mmCIF file of C-alpha atoms in Angstrom:
data_model
loop_
_atom_site.group_PDB
_atom_site.id
_atom_site.type_symbol
_atom_site.label_atom_id
_atom_site.label_comp_id
_atom_site.label_asym_id
_atom_site.label_seq_id
_atom_site.Cartn_x
_atom_site.Cartn_y
_atom_site.Cartn_z
ATOM 1 C CA UNK A 1 2.024 25.155 11.616
ATOM 2 C CA UNK A 2 1.212 21.544 12.474
ATOM 3 C CA UNK A 3 4.769 20.294 12.042
ATOM 4 C CA UNK A 4 3.723 17.941 9.245
ATOM 5 C CA UNK A 5 5.223 18.757 5.863
ATOM 6 C CA UNK A 6 4.061 17.654 2.458
ATOM 7 C CA UNK A 7 5.634 18.044 -0.940
ATOM 8 C CA UNK A 8 4.902 19.119 -3.551
ATOM 9 C CA UNK A 9 2.157 21.661 -2.848
ATOM 10 C CA UNK A 10 0.778 21.426 -6.344
ATOM 11 C CA UNK A 11 1.115 18.765 -8.993
ATOM 12 C CA UNK A 12 -0.291 18.858 -12.496
ATOM 13 C CA UNK A 13 -0.023 15.784 -14.644
ATOM 14 C CA UNK A 14 -1.738 13.880 -17.402
ATOM 15 C CA UNK A 15 -3.979 10.847 -17.391
ATOM 16 C CA UNK A 16 -2.094 7.571 -17.298
ATOM 17 C CA UNK A 17 0.884 9.029 -15.485
ATOM 18 C CA UNK A 18 2.336 8.116 -12.099
ATOM 19 C CA UNK A 19 3.146 10.522 -9.278
ATOM 20 C CA UNK A 20 4.631 10.322 -5.802
ATOM 21 C CA UNK A 21 3.501 12.472 -2.900
ATOM 22 C CA UNK A 22 5.774 12.857 0.084
ATOM 23 C CA UNK A 23 5.003 13.425 3.752
ATOM 24 C CA UNK A 24 7.237 14.082 6.734
ATOM 25 C CA UNK A 25 5.466 13.558 10.066
ATOM 26 C CA UNK A 26 5.916 15.639 13.200
ATOM 27 C CA UNK A 27 9.074 14.873 15.073
ATOM 28 C CA UNK A 28 8.559 11.748 17.162
ATOM 29 C CA UNK A 29 5.253 10.712 15.601
ATOM 30 C CA UNK A 30 5.186 7.082 14.549
ATOM 31 C CA UNK A 31 1.834 6.941 12.744
ATOM 32 C CA UNK A 32 1.187 8.436 9.334
ATOM 33 C CA UNK A 33 -2.204 8.637 7.647
ATOM 34 C CA UNK A 34 -3.195 9.560 4.127
ATOM 35 C CA UNK A 35 -6.520 11.160 3.259
ATOM 36 C CA UNK A 36 -8.058 12.215 -0.028
ATOM 37 C CA UNK A 37 -10.415 15.172 -0.365
ATOM 38 C CA UNK A 38 -12.353 15.527 -3.568
ATOM 39 C CA UNK A 39 -15.324 17.763 -4.261
ATOM 40 C CA UNK A 40 -17.820 14.929 -4.493
ATOM 41 C CA UNK A 41 -16.459 12.549 -1.842
ATOM 42 C CA UNK A 42 -15.307 14.830 0.944
ATOM 43 C CA UNK A 43 -12.404 13.819 3.189
ATOM 44 C CA UNK A 44 -11.737 10.090 2.991
ATOM 45 C CA UNK A 45 -9.216 7.961 4.785
ATOM 46 C CA UNK A 46 -6.908 6.030 2.484
ATOM 47 C CA UNK A 47 -4.268 4.245 4.544
ATOM 48 C CA UNK A 48 -2.326 4.302 7.808
ATOM 49 C CA UNK A 49 1.227 3.278 8.596
ATOM 50 C CA UNK A 50 2.747 2.803 12.008
ATOM 51 C CA UNK A 51 6.512 2.613 12.404
ATOM 52 C CA UNK A 52 7.008 1.311 8.908
ATOM 53 C CA UNK A 53 4.149 -1.168 8.792
ATOM 54 C CA UNK A 54 0.742 -0.860 7.238
ATOM 55 C CA UNK A 55 -1.839 -0.676 10.005
ATOM 56 C CA UNK A 56 -5.182 0.129 8.406
ATOM 57 C CA UNK A 57 -6.626 0.527 4.956
ATOM 58 C CA UNK A 58 -9.582 2.569 3.825
ATOM 59 C CA UNK A 59 -11.071 2.904 0.361
ATOM 60 C CA UNK A 60 -7.690 3.042 -1.316
ATOM 61 C CA UNK A 61 -7.652 2.080 -4.977
ATOM 62 C CA UNK A 62 -5.377 -0.713 -6.155
ATOM 63 C CA UNK A 63 -3.626 1.838 -8.382
ATOM 64 C CA UNK A 64 -2.526 3.641 -5.211
ATOM 65 C CA UNK A 65 0.130 2.431 -2.830
ATOM 66 C CA UNK A 66 2.033 3.846 0.086
ATOM 67 C CA UNK A 67 4.988 3.105 2.264
ATOM 68 C CA UNK A 68 6.668 4.447 5.362
ATOM 69 C CA UNK A 69 10.440 4.513 5.474
ATOM 70 C CA UNK A 70 12.815 3.896 8.414
ATOM 71 C CA UNK A 71 13.140 7.650 8.970
ATOM 72 C CA UNK A 72 9.305 7.638 9.269
ATOM 73 C CA UNK A 73 8.574 9.773 6.239
ATOM 74 C CA UNK A 74 5.920 8.366 3.960
ATOM 75 C CA UNK A 75 5.191 8.364 0.261
ATOM 76 C CA UNK A 76 1.892 7.879 -1.523
ATOM 77 C CA UNK A 77 2.233 6.560 -5.046
ATOM 78 C CA UNK A 78 -0.596 7.108 -7.496
ATOM 79 C CA UNK A 79 -0.386 5.343 -10.854
ATOM 80 C CA UNK A 80 -2.428 5.100 -14.057
ATOM 81 C CA UNK A 81 -3.934 8.413 -13.084
ATOM 82 C CA UNK A 82 -7.490 9.254 -14.096
ATOM 83 C CA UNK A 83 -9.320 12.561 -14.188
ATOM 84 C CA UNK A 84 -11.226 11.534 -11.081
ATOM 85 C CA UNK A 85 -8.035 11.292 -9.064
ATOM 86 C CA UNK A 86 -7.799 15.074 -9.051
ATOM 87 C CA UNK A 87 -8.081 16.009 -5.407
ATOM 88 C CA UNK A 88 -6.341 17.334 -2.340
ATOM 89 C CA UNK A 89 -4.228 14.695 -0.643
ATOM 90 C CA UNK A 90 -3.513 15.207 3.031
ATOM 91 C CA UNK A 91 -1.057 13.477 5.250
ATOM 92 C CA UNK A 92 -1.510 13.419 9.000
ATOM 93 C CA UNK A 93 0.591 12.097 11.827
ATOM 94 C CA UNK A 94 0.020 11.101 15.410
ATOM 95 C CA UNK A 95 2.125 9.816 18.249
ATOM 96 C CA UNK A 96 0.521 6.399 17.958
ATOM 97 C CA UNK A 97 1.953 5.180 21.214
ATOM 98 C CA UNK A 98 0.340 2.301 22.993
ATOM 99 C CA UNK A 99 -2.057 3.182 25.757
ATOM 100 C CA UNK A 100 -2.212 6.836 24.889
ATOM 101 C CA UNK A 101 -5.946 6.725 24.399
ATOM 102 C CA UNK A 102 -7.111 9.463 22.088
ATOM 103 C CA UNK A 103 -4.343 10.146 19.618
ATOM 104 C CA UNK A 104 -5.059 13.424 17.929
ATOM 105 C CA UNK A 105 -3.911 13.651 14.353
ATOM 106 C CA UNK A 106 -2.049 16.643 12.977
ATOM 107 C CA UNK A 107 -2.510 17.375 9.307
ATOM 108 C CA UNK A 108 -0.127 18.728 6.737
ATOM 109 C CA UNK A 109 -1.007 21.475 4.251
ATOM 110 C CA UNK A 110 -1.840 18.985 1.526
ATOM 111 C CA UNK A 111 -0.845 18.337 -2.068
ATOM 112 C CA UNK A 112 -3.264 19.512 -4.740
ATOM 113 C CA UNK A 113 -3.199 17.034 -7.608
ATOM 114 C CA UNK A 114 -4.685 18.009 -10.946
ATOM 115 C CA UNK A 115 -4.964 15.351 -13.618
ATOM 116 C CA UNK A 116 -5.564 16.723 -17.118
ATOM 117 C CA UNK B 1 -17.308 4.198 14.697
ATOM 118 C CA UNK B 2 -20.525 5.964 15.648
ATOM 119 C CA UNK B 3 -22.174 8.255 13.143
ATOM 120 C CA UNK B 4 -22.566 11.975 13.826
ATOM 121 C CA UNK B 5 -25.153 14.525 12.728
ATOM 122 C CA UNK B 6 -24.349 18.216 12.426
ATOM 123 C CA UNK B 7 -26.203 21.194 10.965
ATOM 124 C CA UNK B 8 -25.059 22.006 7.459
ATOM 125 C CA UNK B 9 -24.324 25.647 8.162
ATOM 126 C CA UNK B 10 -24.417 28.295 10.880
ATOM 127 C CA UNK B 11 -23.712 31.985 11.175
ATOM 128 C CA UNK B 12 -22.336 33.780 14.208
ATOM 129 C CA UNK B 13 -21.618 37.450 14.845
ATOM 130 C CA UNK B 14 -18.007 38.388 15.411
ATOM 131 C CA UNK B 15 -17.183 38.592 19.103
ATOM 132 C CA UNK B 16 -20.066 36.385 20.157
ATOM 133 C CA UNK B 17 -19.839 32.773 21.289
ATOM 134 C CA UNK B 18 -20.314 30.219 18.532
ATOM 135 C CA UNK B 19 -22.078 27.074 19.676
ATOM 136 C CA UNK B 20 -21.828 24.142 17.293
ATOM 137 C CA UNK B 21 -24.004 21.124 18.101
ATOM 138 C CA UNK B 22 -23.358 17.502 17.237
ATOM 139 C CA UNK B 23 -25.550 14.457 17.741
ATOM 140 C CA UNK B 24 -23.941 11.051 18.231
ATOM 141 C CA UNK B 25 -26.749 8.969 19.678
ATOM 142 C CA UNK B 26 -25.077 5.616 18.915
ATOM 143 C CA UNK B 27 -21.802 6.440 20.652
ATOM 144 C CA UNK B 28 -20.370 3.612 22.688
ATOM 145 C CA UNK B 29 -18.528 3.744 25.985
ATOM 146 C CA UNK B 30 -14.999 3.685 24.608
ATOM 147 C CA UNK B 31 -15.511 6.272 21.873
ATOM 148 C CA UNK B 32 -14.118 9.762 22.094
ATOM 149 C CA UNK B 33 -15.675 12.877 20.577
ATOM 150 C CA UNK B 34 -13.215 14.848 18.467
ATOM 151 C CA UNK B 35 -13.582 18.214 16.808
ATOM 152 C CA UNK B 36 -11.544 19.325 13.851
ATOM 153 C CA UNK B 37 -11.937 22.295 11.567
ATOM 154 C CA UNK B 38 -10.839 23.026 8.040
ATOM 155 C CA UNK B 39 -10.247 26.592 6.955
ATOM 156 C CA UNK B 40 -10.772 26.875 3.208
ATOM 157 C CA UNK B 41 -8.604 24.132 1.646
ATOM 158 C CA UNK B 42 -6.022 23.945 4.396
ATOM 159 C CA UNK B 43 -5.316 20.738 6.262
ATOM 160 C CA UNK B 44 -7.844 19.955 8.992
ATOM 161 C CA UNK B 45 -6.862 21.354 12.366
ATOM 162 C CA UNK B 46 -7.396 19.511 15.614
ATOM 163 C CA UNK B 47 -9.439 21.540 18.098
ATOM 164 C CA UNK B 48 -10.376 19.444 21.092
ATOM 165 C CA UNK B 49 -11.533 16.012 22.178
ATOM 166 C CA UNK B 50 -13.319 14.466 25.133
ATOM 167 C CA UNK B 51 -14.661 11.230 26.491
ATOM 168 C CA UNK B 52 -17.152 12.062 29.246
ATOM 169 C CA UNK B 53 -16.242 15.264 30.984
ATOM 170 C CA UNK B 54 -16.371 18.761 29.634
ATOM 171 C CA UNK B 55 -13.062 19.928 28.267
ATOM 172 C CA UNK B 56 -11.519 23.326 27.644
ATOM 173 C CA UNK B 57 -8.347 24.409 25.934
ATOM 174 C CA UNK B 58 -7.016 27.626 24.473
ATOM 175 C CA UNK B 59 -9.159 27.255 21.374
ATOM 176 C CA UNK B 60 -12.535 26.047 22.565
ATOM 177 C CA UNK B 61 -14.701 24.262 25.084
ATOM 178 C CA UNK B 62 -16.410 20.938 24.575
ATOM 179 C CA UNK B 63 -19.601 20.167 26.436
ATOM 180 C CA UNK B 64 -20.723 16.523 26.370
ATOM 181 C CA UNK B 65 -24.156 15.628 27.693
ATOM 182 C CA UNK B 66 -24.389 13.194 30.563
ATOM 183 C CA UNK B 67 -25.773 10.429 28.332
ATOM 184 C CA UNK B 68 -23.009 11.240 25.817
ATOM 185 C CA UNK B 69 -25.478 11.266 22.950
ATOM 186 C CA UNK B 70 -24.693 14.822 21.955
ATOM 187 C CA UNK B 71 -22.063 17.484 22.392
ATOM 188 C CA UNK B 72 -21.491 21.168 21.738
ATOM 189 C CA UNK B 73 -18.312 22.874 20.657
ATOM 190 C CA UNK B 74 -18.073 26.417 21.960
ATOM 191 C CA UNK B 75 -15.813 29.067 20.484
ATOM 192 C CA UNK B 76 -16.082 31.728 23.207
ATOM 193 C CA UNK B 77 -15.301 34.872 21.213
ATOM 194 C CA UNK B 78 -15.571 34.128 17.521
ATOM 195 C CA UNK B 79 -13.339 36.021 15.098
ATOM 196 C CA UNK B 80 -13.385 36.179 11.326
ATOM 197 C CA UNK B 81 -10.519 33.670 11.306
ATOM 198 C CA UNK B 82 -12.875 31.087 12.830
ATOM 199 C CA UNK B 83 -14.826 30.887 9.577
ATOM 200 C CA UNK B 84 -14.355 27.246 8.577
ATOM 201 C CA UNK B 85 -15.989 23.854 8.245
ATOM 202 C CA UNK B 86 -16.174 22.167 11.646
ATOM 203 C CA UNK B 87 -16.207 18.394 11.863
ATOM 204 C CA UNK B 88 -17.482 16.397 14.817
ATOM 205 C CA UNK B 89 -16.015 12.896 14.759
ATOM 206 C CA UNK B 90 -16.575 9.972 17.064
ATOM 207 C CA UNK B 91 -13.866 7.381 17.211
ATOM 208 C CA UNK B 92 -12.904 4.358 19.245
ATOM 209 C CA UNK B 93 -10.021 5.177 21.569
ATOM 210 C CA UNK B 94 -6.993 5.023 19.421
ATOM 211 C CA UNK B 95 -4.464 2.351 19.877
ATOM 212 C CA UNK B 96 -6.335 -0.911 19.834
ATOM 213 C CA UNK B 97 -8.647 -0.101 17.010
ATOM 214 C CA UNK B 98 -8.541 1.531 13.644
ATOM 215 C CA UNK B 99 -7.223 5.036 14.191
ATOM 216 C CA UNK B 100 -8.701 6.537 11.057
ATOM 217 C CA UNK B 101 -10.862 9.636 11.271
ATOM 218 C CA UNK B 102 -14.184 9.391 9.474
ATOM 219 C CA UNK B 103 -15.187 12.857 8.339
ATOM 220 C CA UNK B 104 -18.808 13.687 7.631
ATOM 221 C CA UNK B 105 -19.966 16.816 5.874
ATOM 222 C CA UNK B 106 -19.457 19.029 8.925
ATOM 223 C CA UNK B 107 -20.916 22.430 9.749
ATOM 224 C CA UNK B 108 -19.884 25.410 7.685
ATOM 225 C CA UNK B 109 -19.539 28.209 10.236
ATOM 226 C CA UNK B 110 -19.500 31.750 8.910
ATOM 227 C CA UNK B 111 -18.505 34.571 11.242
ATOM 228 C CA UNK B 112 -20.301 37.776 10.328
ATOM 229 C CA UNK B 113 -18.472 41.093 10.900
#
């Protein structure tokens, strides 16, 4: 158990819909990352938040957005869903403290999104 | 971040040491070598990381060559539960740069009973 929790575990929805994925980082971790894993693209970084602020962006679509709340949990919002958005979405967290060098990331169990 | 090259797949007999190689010939001085693994569709699991020196923890050992252009992850006594995809990732030391992890295709390690 990594200490990172994600809800829901599974989500089935239709094209055009909007969903919200939730992540609670490990206690004390300030950084949250979102990754997408699809069959054809592998594991891809989407976005990172640190202490409530966006810190880095990857290949995140404009239809996707995220935020990190004062209690440090994060939500990933996916809208106007397409069939190709079906994937595993992982959240990870790290301490993210200045000067700590190599910050290992701890991953949650993921949310499996199926768009029909 | 430097690119890494790993074999697509490897087999190892249960109880033997599994040695997983990784080439990172373009690594720069401030980049760490990380290893993660993913068992089936679970979230990736951190294994170990290193900068220059060899490292060991309860899960594995990491051997980095002196020129830092390659490394080997060693699972000393492989069990069936070690069957997974293993990712070697090179990343600039965390705080001042982009902390994302760039996953390649990894090595699919199968432990044979």
